[in-house]
XYZ file of C-alpha atoms in Angstrom:
259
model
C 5.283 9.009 31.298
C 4.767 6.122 29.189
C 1.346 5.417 30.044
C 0.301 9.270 29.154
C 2.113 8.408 25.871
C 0.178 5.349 24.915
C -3.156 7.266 26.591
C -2.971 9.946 23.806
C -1.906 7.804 21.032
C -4.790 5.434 21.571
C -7.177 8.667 21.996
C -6.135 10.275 18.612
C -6.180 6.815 16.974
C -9.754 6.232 18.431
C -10.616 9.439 16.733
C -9.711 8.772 13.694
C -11.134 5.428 13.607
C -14.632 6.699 14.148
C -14.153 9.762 11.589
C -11.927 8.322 8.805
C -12.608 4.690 8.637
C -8.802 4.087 8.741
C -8.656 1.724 12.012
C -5.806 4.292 13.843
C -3.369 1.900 12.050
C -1.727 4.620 10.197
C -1.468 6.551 13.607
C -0.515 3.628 16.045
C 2.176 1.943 13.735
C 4.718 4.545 13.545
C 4.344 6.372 17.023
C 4.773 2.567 18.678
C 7.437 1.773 16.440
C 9.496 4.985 17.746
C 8.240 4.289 21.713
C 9.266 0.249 21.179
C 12.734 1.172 19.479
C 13.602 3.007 23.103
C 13.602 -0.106 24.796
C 17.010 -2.511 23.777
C 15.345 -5.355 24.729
C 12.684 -5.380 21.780
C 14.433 -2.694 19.715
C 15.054 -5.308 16.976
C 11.458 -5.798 16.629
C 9.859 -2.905 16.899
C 8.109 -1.817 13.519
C 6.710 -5.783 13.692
C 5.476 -5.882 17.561
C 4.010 -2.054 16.427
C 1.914 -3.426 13.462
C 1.067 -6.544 15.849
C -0.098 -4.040 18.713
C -1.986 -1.997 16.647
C -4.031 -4.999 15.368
C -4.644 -6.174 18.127
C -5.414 -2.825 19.515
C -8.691 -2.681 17.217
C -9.886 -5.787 18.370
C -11.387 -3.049 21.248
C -11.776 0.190 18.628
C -13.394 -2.125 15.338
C -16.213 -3.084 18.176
C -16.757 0.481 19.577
C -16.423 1.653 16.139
C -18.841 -0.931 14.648
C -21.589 -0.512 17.414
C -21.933 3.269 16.839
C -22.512 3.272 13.061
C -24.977 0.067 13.432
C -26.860 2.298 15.896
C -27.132 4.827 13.201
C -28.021 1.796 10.210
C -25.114 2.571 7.805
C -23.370 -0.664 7.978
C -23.764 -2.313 5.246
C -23.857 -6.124 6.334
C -24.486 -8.310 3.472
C -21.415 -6.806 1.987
C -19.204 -7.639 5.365
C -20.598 -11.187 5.297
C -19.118 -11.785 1.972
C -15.896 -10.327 2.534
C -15.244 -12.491 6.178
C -13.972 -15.145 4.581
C -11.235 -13.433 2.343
C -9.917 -11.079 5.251
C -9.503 -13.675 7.486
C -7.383 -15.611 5.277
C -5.663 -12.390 3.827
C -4.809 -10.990 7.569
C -3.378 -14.306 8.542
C -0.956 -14.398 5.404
C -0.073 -10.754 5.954
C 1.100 -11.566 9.587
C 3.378 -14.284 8.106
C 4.731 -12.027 5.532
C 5.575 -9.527 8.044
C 7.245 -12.078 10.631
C 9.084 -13.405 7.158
C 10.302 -10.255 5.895
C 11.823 -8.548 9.215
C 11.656 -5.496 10.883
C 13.932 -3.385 8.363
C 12.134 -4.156 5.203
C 8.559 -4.205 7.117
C 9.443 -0.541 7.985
C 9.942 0.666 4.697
C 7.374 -1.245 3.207
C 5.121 0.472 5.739
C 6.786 3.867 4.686
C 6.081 3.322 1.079
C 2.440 2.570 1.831
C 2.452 5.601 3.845
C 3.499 8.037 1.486
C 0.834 6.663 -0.880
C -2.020 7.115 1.272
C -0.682 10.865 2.468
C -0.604 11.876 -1.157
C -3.947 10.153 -2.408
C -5.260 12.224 0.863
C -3.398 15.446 -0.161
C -4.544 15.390 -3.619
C -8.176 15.093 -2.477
C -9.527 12.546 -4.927
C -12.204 10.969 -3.477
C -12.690 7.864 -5.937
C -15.897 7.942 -6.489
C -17.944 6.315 -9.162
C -21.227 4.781 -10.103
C -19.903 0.609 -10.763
C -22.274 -1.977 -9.198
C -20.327 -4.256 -6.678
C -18.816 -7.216 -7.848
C -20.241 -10.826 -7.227
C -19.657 -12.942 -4.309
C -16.145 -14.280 -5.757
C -14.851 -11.448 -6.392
C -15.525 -9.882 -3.269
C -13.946 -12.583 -1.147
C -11.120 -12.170 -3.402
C -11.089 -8.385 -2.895
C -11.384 -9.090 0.807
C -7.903 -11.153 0.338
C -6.124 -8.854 -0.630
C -7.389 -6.284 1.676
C -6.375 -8.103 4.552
C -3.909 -9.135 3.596
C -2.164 -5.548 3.018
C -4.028 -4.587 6.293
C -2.402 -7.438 8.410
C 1.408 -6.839 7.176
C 0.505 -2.588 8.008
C -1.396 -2.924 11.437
C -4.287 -0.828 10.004
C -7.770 -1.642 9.985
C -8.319 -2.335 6.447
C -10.495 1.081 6.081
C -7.706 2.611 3.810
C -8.336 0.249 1.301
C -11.877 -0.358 1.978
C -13.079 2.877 1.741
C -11.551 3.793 -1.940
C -12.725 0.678 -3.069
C -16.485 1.030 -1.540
C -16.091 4.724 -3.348
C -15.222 3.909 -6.544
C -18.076 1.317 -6.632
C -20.512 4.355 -5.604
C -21.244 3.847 -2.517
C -23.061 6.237 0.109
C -19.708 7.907 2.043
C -20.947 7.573 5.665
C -22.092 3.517 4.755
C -18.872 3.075 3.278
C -16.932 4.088 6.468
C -18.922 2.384 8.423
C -18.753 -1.049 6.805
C -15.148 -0.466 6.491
C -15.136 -0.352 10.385
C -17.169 -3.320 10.514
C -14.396 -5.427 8.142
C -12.009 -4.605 10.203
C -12.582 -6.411 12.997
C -12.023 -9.834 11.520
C -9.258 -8.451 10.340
C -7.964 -7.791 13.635
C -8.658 -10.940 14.950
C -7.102 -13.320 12.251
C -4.177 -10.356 12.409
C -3.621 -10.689 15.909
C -3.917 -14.473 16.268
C -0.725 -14.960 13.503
C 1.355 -12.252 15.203
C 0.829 -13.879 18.753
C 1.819 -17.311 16.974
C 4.826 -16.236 14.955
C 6.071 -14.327 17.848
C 9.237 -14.678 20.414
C 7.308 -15.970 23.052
C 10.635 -14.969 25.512
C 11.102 -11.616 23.479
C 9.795 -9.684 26.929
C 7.880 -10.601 29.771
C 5.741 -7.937 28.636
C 4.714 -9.350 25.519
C 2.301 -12.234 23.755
C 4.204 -13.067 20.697
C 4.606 -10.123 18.687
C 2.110 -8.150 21.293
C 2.952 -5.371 23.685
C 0.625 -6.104 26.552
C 1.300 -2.522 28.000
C 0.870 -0.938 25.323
C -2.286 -3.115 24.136
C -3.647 -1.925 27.306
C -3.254 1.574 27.523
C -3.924 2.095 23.725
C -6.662 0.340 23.673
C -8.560 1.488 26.513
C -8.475 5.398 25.584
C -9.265 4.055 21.921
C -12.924 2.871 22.604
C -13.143 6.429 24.185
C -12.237 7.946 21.072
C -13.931 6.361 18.198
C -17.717 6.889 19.260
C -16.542 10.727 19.448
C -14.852 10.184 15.787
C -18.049 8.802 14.394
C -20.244 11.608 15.657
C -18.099 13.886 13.947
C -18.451 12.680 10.335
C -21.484 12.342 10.425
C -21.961 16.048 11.432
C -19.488 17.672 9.341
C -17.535 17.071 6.154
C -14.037 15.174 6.431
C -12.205 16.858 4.210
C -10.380 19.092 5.933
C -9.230 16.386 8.677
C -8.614 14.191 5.507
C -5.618 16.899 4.107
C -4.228 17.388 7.466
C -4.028 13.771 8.455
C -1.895 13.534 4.823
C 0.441 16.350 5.984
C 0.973 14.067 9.214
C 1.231 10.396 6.885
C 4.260 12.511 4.529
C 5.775 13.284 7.754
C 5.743 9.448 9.013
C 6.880 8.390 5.835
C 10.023 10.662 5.581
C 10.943 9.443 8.794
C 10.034 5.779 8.111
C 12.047 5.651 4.587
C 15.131 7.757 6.214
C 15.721 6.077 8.861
C-alpha cells in the first residue's frame, strides 16, 4: 500500500511541476511528512527527511520538467546562468538551517510558508509588472536567497521564482519554465547537504536525510507527470488550478501549524 501511496503523490506532484512551476515541493513535503511520521523509527525526523526527499525527488522532475519547455524555447537561459551560482550556495545553507533548527520548528516554519503561498494563490494576484531585470549581482544575490528558502522547504524554488520573474514582466509561460530550469541546481546542492548532515544509521532505508523508497517511487511516477503538467499550461489558463491548489496549501498549513 505504500508504494501506491508514494505512486500518486509523485504523479500529482509531477503535475504540478509541469503546470505551476512550483517543483511538487509544496505537495511532496507535507504528504511525506505524515507517511514518514507512521514509522517510529524515523518519526523524529520526519518533516526534515520529507523536505530532503522531495529535493532530491526533483533531481528526476526539474530534468523532465526542463526538457519539455526547452523543446518548446521558453526557457530563458541567460537568466538561469546567472542565477547558478547564488542557488547553489543558497540551497546548501538552507539544508544546514533545516538540519540546525529540527524537525518541530522546520514544520512550522514550513506551515507558515504554506499559508502564505495558499493565500497569495487564493487572492489571485498575479504580480505582474513592467521592471527590467536586475544586473548580474543582483541576480546571484536574488538566486541566494531563493535557494536558500527553497532548500530549508523541499520545493523547487518556482514559488519564489515565478512572482519574482512576474513582477519584473516577464512572459508567464517563460517564466515557469525558467523557474523549472533553476530548480534543478537547486536540487542538487539541496540534496547533497541533506545526504551530508544526515544520520547515516537513522534507517537502512535511508542516505542521510533521504528516503530511498520513497525517492524511488516518487520520483519515478514524477517524470510521468510533469511533461503532462507542461502541456497543460500551455493549452489552457492556470488560474483555476492556481485557486484550488491554495484551498489544498490552507489545508496543509492548518494541519502543519496545529499539530
Amino acid at each position: 500500500m505504500i508504494w501506491v501511496e508514494y505512486a500518486m503523490t509523485g504523479l500529482f506532484a509531477g503535475f504540478l511541476a509541469g503546470y505551476l512551476g512550483i517543483g511538487g515541493g509544496l505537495v511532496l513535503v507535507p504528504v511525506l511528512s505524515f507517511l514518514f511520521s507512521r514509522d517510529p523509527a524515523i518519526a523524529d525526523m520526519a518533516v526534515q527527511m520529507a523536505v530532503a526527499t522531495s529535493l532530491s525527488t526533483m533531481l528526476f522532475t526539474s530534468m523532465s520538467s526542463i526538457l519539455s519547455h526547452h523543446k518548446r524555447g521558453a526557457v530563458m537561459w541567460s537568466l538561469v546562468r546567472q542565477m547558478i551560482p547564488g542557488l547553489l550556495a543558497g540551497a546548501f545553507l538552507g539544508s544546514y538551517i533545516a538540519d540546525r533548527i529540527g524537525n518541530t520548528a522546520l514544520g512550522y516554519v514550513f506551515g507558515v510558508f504554506a499559508l502564505l503561498i495558499g493565500l497569495q494563490m487564493l487572492h489571485g494576484a498575479r504580480n505582474l509588472g513592467d521592471r527590467p531585470l536586475p544586473g548580474t549581482l543582483t541576480v546571484s544575490g536574488t538566486g541566494v536567497f531563493i535557494g536558500t528558502i527553497s532548500s530549508l522547504l523541499g520545493i523547487g524554488g518556482g514559488s519564489l521564482t515565478v512572482p519574482w520573474m512576474l513582477w519584473h514582466g516577464q512572459n508567464v509561460q517563460k517564466t515557469i519554465a525558467t523557474a523549472a530550469a533553476c530548480g534543478y541546481p537547486i536540487a542538487v546542492a539541496g540534496t547533497l547537504g541533506f545526504i551530508l548532515l544526515g544520520n547515516p544509521g537513522a534507517s537502512a532505508h535511508t542516505l542521510g536525510y533521504v528516503h530511498l523508497p520513497a525517492l524511488a517511487g516518487v520520483a519515478l511516477f514524477s517524470v510521468f507527470g510533469a511533461p503532462l503538467g507542461v502541456a497543460a499550461v500551455h493549452r489552457s489558463s492556470p488560474l483555476l488550478a492556481k485557486r484550488l491548489f491554495a484551498i489544498f496549501l490552507l489545508i496543509v498549513a492548518t494541519k502543519m501549524l496545529l499539530r
